[in-house]
GROMACS .gro file of C-alpha atoms in nm:
model
  351
    1MET     CA    1   2.037  -0.261  -0.051
    2ASN     CA    2   1.881  -0.273  -0.398
    3VAL     CA    3   2.116  -0.134  -0.663
    4GLY     CA    4   1.860   0.129  -0.756
    5TYR     CA    5   1.875   0.288  -0.413
    6GLU     CA    6   2.253   0.286  -0.412
    7SER     CA    7   2.270   0.467  -0.746
    8PHE     CA    8   1.992   0.706  -0.646
    9LEU     CA    9   2.184   0.817  -0.337
   10VAL     CA   10   2.488   0.909  -0.548
   11GLY     CA   11   2.515   1.282  -0.582
   12ILE     CA   12   2.286   1.374  -0.294
   13GLU     CA   13   2.466   1.637  -0.092
   14PRO     CA   14   2.456   1.603   0.288
   15PRO     CA   15   2.256   1.875   0.465
   16THR     CA   16   2.427   2.190   0.584
   17PRO     CA   17   2.314   2.480   0.804
   18SER     CA   18   2.240   2.676   0.485
   19THR     CA   19   1.997   2.411   0.351
   20GLU     CA   20   1.643   2.548   0.338
   21TYR     CA   21   1.357   2.392   0.534
   22ALA     CA   22   1.024   2.286   0.388
   23GLU     CA   23   0.684   2.198   0.531
   24ALA     CA   24   0.494   1.873   0.491
   25SER     CA   25   0.282   1.855   0.176
   26SER     CA   26   0.027   1.628   0.013
   27ASP     CA   27   0.278   1.489  -0.237
   28ASP     CA   28   0.470   1.306   0.035
   29LEU     CA   29   0.392   0.961  -0.096
   30SER     CA   30   0.458   0.664   0.125
   31SER     CA   31   0.235   0.418   0.307
   32GLU     CA   32   0.121   0.709   0.524
   33TRP     CA   33  -0.028   0.892   0.225
   34ASP     CA   34  -0.247   0.753  -0.045
   35THR     CA   35  -0.180   0.964  -0.352
   36ASP     CA   36  -0.152   1.323  -0.468
   37ASP     CA   37  -0.366   1.241  -0.770
   38GLN     CA   38  -0.699   1.246  -0.590
   39GLU     CA   39  -0.957   1.507  -0.671
   40PRO     CA   40  -0.978   1.742  -0.370
   41PRO     CA   41  -1.326   1.809  -0.236
   42PRO     CA   42  -1.474   2.145  -0.339
   43ILE     CA   43  -1.425   2.421  -0.085
   44ASN     CA   44  -1.769   2.503   0.049
   45LYS     CA   45  -1.895   2.664   0.364
   46ILE     CA   46  -1.906   2.378   0.615
   47SER     CA   47  -2.084   2.372   0.949
   48ARG     CA   48  -1.885   2.328   1.268
   49TRP     CA   49  -2.056   1.992   1.332
   50LYS     CA   50  -1.970   1.866   0.983
   51THR     CA   51  -1.606   1.964   1.040
   52VAL     CA   52  -1.595   1.780   1.373
   53LYS     CA   53  -1.767   1.479   1.216
   54HIS     CA   54  -1.512   1.474   0.932
   55ILE     CA   55  -1.220   1.482   1.177
   56PHE     CA   56  -1.381   1.206   1.384
   57HIS     CA   57  -1.401   0.977   1.080
   58GLN     CA   58  -1.040   1.054   0.993
   59LEU     CA   59  -0.923   0.940   1.335
   60THR     CA   60  -1.135   0.632   1.402
   61PRO     CA   61  -1.125   0.285   1.241
   62PHE     CA   62  -1.348   0.263   0.936
   63ILE     CA   63  -1.655   0.063   1.034
   64LEU     CA   64  -1.924  -0.045   0.790
   65THR     CA   65  -2.271  -0.115   0.929
   66TYR     CA   66  -2.537  -0.299   0.730
   67LYS     CA   67  -2.858  -0.387   0.916
   68ASN     CA   68  -2.740  -0.593   1.215
   69SER     CA   69  -2.403  -0.681   1.061
   70ARG     CA   70  -2.112  -0.475   1.190
   71TYR     CA   71  -1.758  -0.548   1.085
   72PRO     CA   72  -1.438  -0.358   1.005
   73TRP     CA   73  -1.313  -0.293   0.654
   74VAL     CA   74  -0.945  -0.308   0.731
   75GLN     CA   75  -0.748  -0.119   0.469
   76LEU     CA   76  -0.440  -0.155   0.683
   77ALA     CA   77  -0.207   0.095   0.516
   78GLY     CA   78  -0.357   0.388   0.704
   79HIS     CA   79  -0.622   0.509   0.461
   80GLN     CA   80  -0.927   0.495   0.691
   81GLY     CA   81  -1.039   0.844   0.590
   82ASN     CA   82  -1.061   0.743   0.225
   83PHE     CA   83  -1.341   0.488   0.266
   84LYS     CA   84  -1.711   0.492   0.346
   85PRO     CA   85  -2.007   0.251   0.311
   86GLY     CA   86  -2.127   0.171  -0.039
   87GLU     CA   87  -2.474   0.227  -0.177
   88GLN     CA   88  -2.552  -0.146  -0.170
   89GLN     CA   89  -2.460  -0.413   0.079
   90GLY     CA   90  -2.132  -0.578  -0.016
   91THR     CA   91  -1.980  -0.261  -0.160
   92ILE     CA   92  -1.751   0.015  -0.034
   93LEU     CA   93  -1.668   0.362  -0.160
   94LYS     CA   94  -1.305   0.466  -0.200
   95LYS     CA   95  -1.216   0.830  -0.253
   96TYR     CA   96  -1.179   0.905  -0.623
   97CYS     CA   97  -0.841   0.884  -0.793
   98GLU     CA   98  -0.817   0.920  -1.169
   99LYS     CA   99  -0.525   0.676  -1.210
  100GLU     CA  100  -0.698   0.414  -0.998
  101LYS     CA  101  -1.026   0.450  -1.189
  102ILE     CA  102  -0.845   0.399  -1.520
  103ALA     CA  103  -0.662   0.096  -1.380
  104PHE     CA  104  -0.984  -0.067  -1.260
  105GLU     CA  105  -1.159  -0.004  -1.591
  106GLN     CA  106  -0.878  -0.184  -1.772
  107LEU     CA  107  -0.859  -0.463  -1.513
  108MET     CA  108  -1.229  -0.540  -1.559
  109GLU     CA  109  -1.141  -0.641  -1.918
  110ASP     CA  110  -0.824  -0.828  -1.824
  111SER     CA  111  -0.741  -1.183  -1.715
  112LEU     CA  112  -0.660  -1.038  -1.370
  113LYS     CA  113  -1.025  -0.952  -1.304
  114PRO     CA  114  -1.079  -1.245  -1.060
  115PHE     CA  115  -0.783  -1.123  -0.854
  116VAL     CA  116  -0.899  -0.764  -0.792
  117PRO     CA  117  -1.210  -0.613  -0.629
  118GLN     CA  118  -1.506  -0.580  -0.865
  119TYR     CA  119  -1.527  -0.222  -0.993
  120TYR     CA  120  -1.880  -0.086  -1.034
  121LYS     CA  121  -1.895   0.287  -1.102
  122ILE     CA  122  -1.814   0.641  -0.993
  123VAL     CA  123  -2.042   0.773  -0.721
  124GLN     CA  124  -2.107   1.138  -0.635
  125ASP     CA  125  -2.179   1.184  -0.265
  126ASP     CA  126  -2.397   1.491  -0.228
  127THR     CA  127  -2.347   1.504   0.150
  128ASP     CA  128  -1.978   1.594   0.118
  129ASN     CA  129  -1.974   1.677  -0.255
  130VAL     CA  130  -1.691   1.430  -0.319
  131GLN     CA  131  -1.656   1.159  -0.584
  132TYR     CA  132  -1.586   0.796  -0.493
  133ILE     CA  133  -1.505   0.472  -0.670
  134GLN     CA  134  -1.758   0.201  -0.583
  135LEU     CA  135  -1.588  -0.134  -0.528
  136GLU     CA  136  -1.665  -0.481  -0.401
  137ASP     CA  137  -1.623  -0.523  -0.025
  138LEU     CA  138  -1.377  -0.811  -0.014
  139LEU     CA  139  -1.455  -0.889   0.350
  140GLY     CA  140  -1.826  -0.937   0.291
  141GLN     CA  141  -1.802  -1.312   0.230
  142PHE     CA  142  -1.604  -1.381   0.550
  143GLU     CA  143  -1.711  -1.434   0.910
  144ASN     CA  144  -1.492  -1.254   1.166
  145PRO     CA  145  -1.191  -1.256   0.930
  146CYS     CA  146  -0.819  -1.222   0.982
  147VAL     CA  147  -0.671  -0.966   0.744
  148MET     CA  148  -0.318  -0.880   0.634
  149ASP     CA  149  -0.204  -0.607   0.395
  150CYS     CA  150   0.130  -0.666   0.219
  151LYS     CA  151   0.274  -0.402  -0.011
  152LEU     CA  152   0.437  -0.561  -0.318
  153GLY     CA  153   0.746  -0.459  -0.511
  154VAL     CA  154   1.106  -0.357  -0.446
  155ARG     CA  155   1.002   0.009  -0.424
  156THR     CA  156   0.682   0.194  -0.339
  157TYR     CA  157   0.773   0.519  -0.514
  158LEU     CA  158   0.749   0.603  -0.881
  159GLU     CA  159   1.079   0.696  -1.043
  160GLU     CA  160   0.944   1.044  -1.115
  161GLU     CA  161   0.872   1.092  -0.745
  162LEU     CA  162   1.229   1.000  -0.654
  163LEU     CA  163   1.378   1.226  -0.920
  164LYS     CA  164   1.149   1.512  -0.821
  165ALA     CA  165   1.249   1.474  -0.457
  166LYS     CA  166   1.616   1.486  -0.555
  167GLU     CA  167   1.580   1.829  -0.721
  168LYS     CA  168   1.685   2.102  -0.477
  169PRO     CA  169   1.605   1.895  -0.167
  170LYS     CA  170   1.507   2.085   0.145
  171LEU     CA  171   1.527   1.983   0.508
  172ARG     CA  172   1.214   1.835   0.657
  173LYS     CA  173   1.160   1.842   1.032
  174ASP     CA  174   0.851   1.620   1.009
  175MET     CA  175   1.044   1.345   0.830
  176TYR     CA  176   1.329   1.378   1.077
  177GLU     CA  177   1.081   1.328   1.362
  178LYS     CA  178   0.931   1.020   1.194
  179MET     CA  179   1.277   0.878   1.145
  180CYS     CA  180   1.363   0.934   1.511
  181GLN     CA  181   1.038   0.773   1.626
  182ILE     CA  182   1.133   0.453   1.446
  183ASP     CA  183   1.509   0.461   1.503
  184PRO     CA  184   1.672   0.747   1.699
  185THR     CA  185   2.012   0.635   1.570
  186ALA     CA  186   1.917   0.657   1.202
  187PRO     CA  187   1.986   1.031   1.146
  188THR     CA  188   2.348   1.138   1.099
  189VAL     CA  189   2.523   1.373   1.341
  190GLU     CA  190   2.457   1.661   1.100
  191GLU     CA  191   2.087   1.570   1.068
  192HIS     CA  192   2.052   1.558   1.447
  193GLN     CA  193   2.212   1.900   1.476
  194LEU     CA  194   1.982   2.046   1.211
  195HIS     CA  195   1.673   1.854   1.328
  196GLY     CA  196   1.593   1.777   0.968
  197VAL     CA  197   1.648   1.530   0.682
  198THR     CA  198   1.595   1.576   0.311
  199LYS     CA  199   1.303   1.404   0.141
  200PRO     CA  200   1.515   1.179  -0.086
  201ARG     CA  201   1.718   1.067   0.214
  202TYR     CA  202   1.400   0.985   0.405
  203MET     CA  203   1.241   0.809   0.106
  204VAL     CA  204   1.535   0.574   0.056
  205TRP     CA  205   1.573   0.511   0.429
  206ARG     CA  206   1.202   0.429   0.459
  207GLU     CA  207   1.224   0.166   0.184
  208THR     CA  208   1.543   0.002   0.307
  209ILE     CA  209   1.459  -0.045   0.677
  210SER     CA  210   1.198  -0.305   0.583
  211THR     CA  211   1.188  -0.603   0.346
  212THR     CA  212   1.076  -0.393   0.049
  213SER     CA  213   1.415  -0.350  -0.114
  214THR     CA  214   1.532  -0.705  -0.034
  215PHE     CA  215   1.232  -0.944  -0.044
  216GLY     CA  216   1.009  -0.736  -0.271
  217PHE     CA  217   0.727  -0.701  -0.019
  218ARG     CA  218   0.661  -0.567   0.327
  219ILE     CA  219   0.386  -0.615   0.581
  220GLU     CA  220   0.177  -0.301   0.617
  221GLY     CA  221  -0.060  -0.425   0.882
  222VAL     CA  222  -0.236  -0.722   1.039
  223ARG     CA  223  -0.571  -0.766   1.208
  224ARG     CA  224  -0.659  -1.103   1.357
  225SER     CA  225  -1.001  -1.238   1.447
  226ASP     CA  226  -0.907  -1.232   1.818
  227GLY     CA  227  -0.899  -0.853   1.805
  228PHE     CA  228  -0.523  -0.808   1.772
  229SER     CA  229  -0.436  -0.529   1.530
  230SER     CA  230  -0.097  -0.381   1.445
  231LYS     CA  231   0.084  -0.175   1.184
  232ASP     CA  232   0.412  -0.197   1.374
  233TYR     CA  233   0.608  -0.371   1.100
  234LYS     CA  234   0.816  -0.080   0.973
  235THR     CA  235   1.146  -0.242   1.076
  236THR     CA  236   1.055  -0.604   1.007
  237ARG     CA  237   1.338  -0.692   0.771
  238THR     CA  238   1.490  -1.035   0.844
  239GLU     CA  239   1.359  -1.367   0.717
  240ALA     CA  240   1.307  -1.487   1.074
  241GLN     CA  241   1.100  -1.179   1.161
  242VAL     CA  242   0.886  -1.223   0.850
  243ARG     CA  243   0.824  -1.592   0.920
  244GLU     CA  244   0.726  -1.513   1.278
  245ALA     CA  245   0.478  -1.246   1.168
  246PHE     CA  246   0.318  -1.475   0.910
  247ALA     CA  247   0.307  -1.768   1.154
  248LYS     CA  248   0.115  -1.553   1.403
  249PHE     CA  249  -0.121  -1.436   1.128
  250VAL     CA  250  -0.225  -1.794   1.036
  251ASN     CA  251  -0.199  -1.938   1.389
  252GLY     CA  252  -0.509  -2.140   1.474
  253PHE     CA  253  -0.610  -2.176   1.108
  254PRO     CA  254  -0.403  -2.471   0.977
  255HIS     CA  255  -0.609  -2.498   0.659
  256VAL     CA  256  -0.525  -2.153   0.523
  257THR     CA  257  -0.155  -2.179   0.437
  258SER     CA  258  -0.213  -2.429   0.155
  259LEU     CA  259  -0.508  -2.221   0.032
  260TYR     CA  260  -0.290  -1.910   0.020
  261VAL     CA  261  -0.017  -2.100  -0.169
  262LYS     CA  262  -0.273  -2.219  -0.425
  263ARG     CA  263  -0.420  -1.870  -0.469
  264LEU     CA  264  -0.080  -1.702  -0.507
  265GLN     CA  265   0.041  -1.963  -0.754
  266GLU     CA  266  -0.274  -1.907  -0.961
  267LEU     CA  267  -0.208  -1.533  -0.952
  268GLN     CA  268   0.152  -1.591  -1.056
  269THR     CA  269   0.036  -1.784  -1.362
  270VAL     CA  270  -0.228  -1.531  -1.463
  271LEU     CA  271   0.015  -1.238  -1.428
  272THR     CA  272   0.233  -1.388  -1.700
  273GLN     CA  273  -0.071  -1.392  -1.931
  274SER     CA  274  -0.209  -1.049  -1.837
  275ARG     CA  275  -0.191  -0.769  -2.095
  276PHE     CA  276  -0.237  -0.519  -1.813
  277PHE     CA  277   0.056  -0.653  -1.613
  278VAL     CA  278   0.289  -0.660  -1.913
  279SER     CA  279   0.218  -0.297  -1.995
  280HIS     CA  280   0.208  -0.140  -1.648
  281GLU     CA  281   0.441  -0.046  -1.367
  282ILE     CA  282   0.279  -0.171  -1.045
  283ILE     CA  283   0.392   0.063  -0.767
  284GLY     CA  284   0.246   0.094  -0.417
  285SER     CA  285  -0.003  -0.187  -0.476
  286SER     CA  286  -0.085  -0.437  -0.203
  287LEU     CA  287  -0.204  -0.794  -0.170
  288LEU     CA  288  -0.490  -0.821   0.077
  289PHE     CA  289  -0.497  -1.160   0.254
  290VAL     CA  290  -0.824  -1.260   0.418
  291HIS     CA  291  -0.924  -1.582   0.595
  292ASP     CA  292  -1.172  -1.713   0.848
  293GLY     CA  293  -1.252  -2.056   0.989
  294SER     CA  294  -1.346  -2.209   0.655
  295LYS     CA  295  -1.184  -2.021   0.366
  296ALA     CA  296  -0.897  -1.797   0.258
  297SER     CA  297  -0.816  -1.578  -0.039
  298ALA     CA  298  -0.603  -1.285  -0.154
  299TRP     CA  299  -0.656  -0.993  -0.390
  300MET     CA  300  -0.453  -0.720  -0.554
  301ILE     CA  301  -0.561  -0.377  -0.425
  302ASP     CA  302  -0.450  -0.011  -0.438
  303PHE     CA  303  -0.371   0.105  -0.791
  304ALA     CA  304  -0.337   0.480  -0.733
  305LYS     CA  305   0.026   0.477  -0.849
  306THR     CA  306  -0.006   0.212  -1.118
  307CYS     CA  307   0.084   0.362  -1.454
  308GLN     CA  308   0.156   0.255  -1.809
  309ILE     CA  309   0.520   0.194  -1.892
  310PRO     CA  310   0.663   0.481  -2.101
  311GLU     CA  311   0.692   0.400  -2.473
  312ASP     CA  312   1.065   0.480  -2.477
  313VAL     CA  313   1.139   0.227  -2.199
  314PRO     CA  314   1.222  -0.136  -2.288
  315PRO     CA  315   0.966  -0.392  -2.168
  316ILE     CA  316   0.996  -0.472  -1.797
  317THR     CA  317   0.987  -0.825  -1.657
  318HIS     CA  318   0.873  -0.748  -1.299
  319ASP     CA  319   1.127  -1.003  -1.172
  320ARG     CA  320   1.451  -0.804  -1.200
  321HIS     CA  321   1.599  -0.573  -0.941
  322TRP     CA  322   1.540  -0.205  -0.991
  323SER     CA  323   1.804   0.037  -1.115
  324VAL     CA  324   1.729   0.402  -1.191
  325GLY     CA  325   1.574   0.428  -1.535
  326ASN     CA  326   1.472   0.064  -1.593
  327HIS     CA  327   1.126   0.107  -1.427
  328GLU     CA  328   1.137  -0.246  -1.286
  329ASP     CA  329   0.900  -0.282  -0.991
  330GLY     CA  330   1.004  -0.626  -0.865
  331TYR     CA  331   0.641  -0.736  -0.823
  332LEU     CA  332   0.714  -1.098  -0.913
  333ILE     CA  333   1.012  -1.102  -0.676
  334GLY     CA  334   0.779  -1.017  -0.389
  335LEU     CA  335   0.514  -1.263  -0.503
  336SER     CA  336   0.766  -1.549  -0.527
  337ASN     CA  337   0.893  -1.474  -0.177
  338LEU     CA  338   0.539  -1.466  -0.039
  339ILE     CA  339   0.470  -1.806  -0.194
  340LYS     CA  340   0.786  -1.940  -0.032
  341VAL     CA  341   0.686  -1.808   0.312
  342PHE     CA  342   0.339  -1.966   0.299
  343ASN     CA  343   0.473  -2.285   0.143
  344ASP     CA  344   0.734  -2.322   0.420
  345LEU     CA  345   0.463  -2.274   0.684
  346SER     CA  346   0.244  -2.528   0.508
  347GLU     CA  347   0.524  -2.786   0.503
  348GLU     CA  348   0.595  -2.725   0.873
  349GLU     CA  349   0.230  -2.790   0.955
  350LYS     CA  350   0.235  -3.118   0.762
  351SER     CA  351   0.544  -3.237   0.946
   0.00000   0.00000   0.00000
């Protein structure tokens, strides 16, 4: 376990029958939620059909349709309800988030620009009275692509989120149920008796059951061109499991592993030269891998929790393990391990 998680757990009292319970809220940030920094849509009188239509879009895969071209935009971390078709072909709309808008504006002037979706503008949708960020559709240049979303870094929570969760923690039945769905043996005897876990306990457990805290990345989801789609990687944590998942992702496309290695090595070089990267904490961001029968590439996506490093914090390197207070995100640890995985697969194919 990363030293930061070990030190964070110190001082957290185990739950007791007198511990208060709390309900789920929008600030429960993990891969199942996008961010609590989004502008909520205005509360207007909505027709019954519009309500049903909204729920339908929340529950179905996000499909973009342009003329006779129909293909999925796979934002595999579970954010289907946050996307809709763009105004022009080759664009998508992502629900507005102030932090993400600021990040994209800065990235458009940074050396990392070729490694992120093109940012166009803010769009006001009069049909639902909600603001969106208009971005490049990264899948538009591919034919029946395979897509993988990998979340980078040794943690996916901001330090302030962890510290906030640690203040007067309350029992959460919803988090206990999620924990039991993944691993019924994970809760303690006391947590089973109370049918609840505290938020900080759940947050640390969620990060440490995968490769996040050890390898600096975790697989969020995969969709292959043969129709296979899965987000069942929550407990993928060993090197063998990771290699198997990546091998299946590139199976049948022997040309892509070397292309991914080249792209990631280029990104690694540019990150060391990027003013944005030097000055920001990259939390909850993903690398989106996309390939088809002739090409492959990868982009940095999801900047809703990316924030500038506080002035009173020493510069971070992005390649050191996290400890509470140092704000290290471990982004380069994850990137180096991803390069190794693809490079190993590439060497196996050659032999």
